[in-house]
């Protein structure tokens, strides 16, 4: 007898709600006379949290398995076995933590087996939830940690006690491994923001943003595409996840982009590229930005401020790409695209539900509150404010479901973070970052640009198939220490890794956001990912711009203020030249030579050499001027011929 699918749905929502409740209580700051409840003791809270996450993951995965096939029943059996296994490992963590706090403790084979069980459970569930890429990376990292001393020369690690190494690095340490500092940052800082984003989505503000965006952009040639970019930017800064953003907004935006005359591949690519950028757009950004602030040791407001110009530049490049594509396929203006998305007065009222919590977060951060305190304060304001929406007044349980949905999202993220904890612990213990430093040092002998190019390629490869936060952490552990040795500011290094890691979700062959958008648009996945990489190409170039011109991050000192404005001018010119070249159109179609010259000018504009910047500006201006004059002469000739 099979269990109905809605039973699993209700059960996973219940466990998600439990995760949200216990997580918020753990992160809840002190409010006036109310006592501060958390943070809870690590020895029981972290294993309890991962246990609830595993239970939620099992409840989410089982309904999707084919019960009519033997393989389906095998996986169901393994998933059920995961529950007592993680419970056993969790109790082991609690017991050993208490013993270590009171006396000297030496790890035995039993603890190594417990750590291996915990690793196996999280890797297996991660494979079901997030695909094979991150699970394979975790498996290889664990195998390397355990057996690295037996690998061939050049890859071999120093001799070590396998039992001690596995137990200490994978499960029982409070500073690394599955339940280490990274999981702690997620619990204390990231969790409240994910819950806030889920409630913002559930209170009905998301669809209002889409309607208003379409209304404002309806008179432009590429109206729906511009609206998709705007709506995805606003929705993405709340959701913090590219794929979730594509699914949340793409079902509305993509069909309307197609109706305007854009191809399915281009429609999906626009949504994927726009959704990806939501993770770099202040004030909330994605979960990775919160972790970045903790890892660097700076105020979260510093990270938000640094992201302003790169985020604006990225979205400006998307608008330019749509503008040039609309001209290329000769679209006409039309005012009927938003006919089926009429804006009601309630939509403008619903915007209060977005503006109010985001403004409160920024204000509290400026006044010295922690990110967790600011996000929970915003959540406490949003919950009663959401009753401005009559849909919430009619069905207030939607807020409870939104909290539960947020808890389920955290559970899935926690499984991925657990595997990344394995990767980070293994890399740190085996010295992988040092080995990579040797490779980058060799590359830097050619040029810093070549070293950065190698780093960027490595970021994309490591980030393929992984959520942004796990990808960012895995990449920065390997590449961060090496890049700082080149004299780069620590914040600049982390932003480089962050941006290129974000870009991996639209980069073929493993482009999760592009594939999700292609499924909605009815386009080809690989073609959509190639076009989205073309449209969003500036997400790869902008990091080079702020590495060579760190003043673009605002918080990194540039000395003379004129340097900042010149760098901004060069960046703006780069956006225009690069976007027009990649689309192959400006005021008319561009030839191959002209496109190549524009790309060359763009490369000169982001160079660290001042003379090259001016040469790029001169070349770009000359190319655009020649293009305009050539078209004008053609118009005059045609007029004379007529």
CSV table of C-alpha atoms in Angstrom, one decimal, residues 11 29 47 71 82 100 131 143 203 206 219 237 256 271 284 317-318 338 345 385 402 431 496 525 569 597 603 621 634:
chain,number,residue,atom,x,y,z
A,11,UNK,CA,5.0,16.1,6.7
A,29,UNK,CA,18.4,38.8,19.3
A,47,UNK,CA,23.1,17.8,15.3
A,71,UNK,CA,15.5,0.9,-8.2
A,82,UNK,CA,19.3,7.4,6.5
A,100,UNK,CA,35.6,16.5,25.3
A,131,UNK,CA,22.5,16.5,-8.6
A,143,UNK,CA,38.3,9.8,-0.3
A,203,UNK,CA,2.6,37.5,1.2
A,206,UNK,CA,6.1,39.2,-5.9
A,219,UNK,CA,5.9,51.4,-24.2
A,237,UNK,CA,17.2,40.2,-4.3
A,256,UNK,CA,5.1,37.5,-22.7
A,271,UNK,CA,15.1,35.4,-17.6
A,284,UNK,CA,19.7,41.5,0.6
A,317,UNK,CA,24.4,45.4,-19.6
A,318,UNK,CA,21.2,43.2,-19.7
A,338,UNK,CA,0.4,44.1,-20.2
A,345,UNK,CA,-4.4,49.7,-6.7
A,385,UNK,CA,2.0,44.3,7.7
A,402,UNK,CA,5.5,30.6,3.8
A,431,UNK,CA,46.8,21.3,1.7
A,496,UNK,CA,35.8,38.1,-7.7
A,525,UNK,CA,18.7,24.0,-23.0
A,569,UNK,CA,33.4,56.2,-17.4
A,597,UNK,CA,37.5,45.7,-32.7
A,603,UNK,CA,39.4,44.7,-23.1
A,621,UNK,CA,34.5,56.3,-29.6
A,634,UNK,CA,23.6,55.6,-46.4
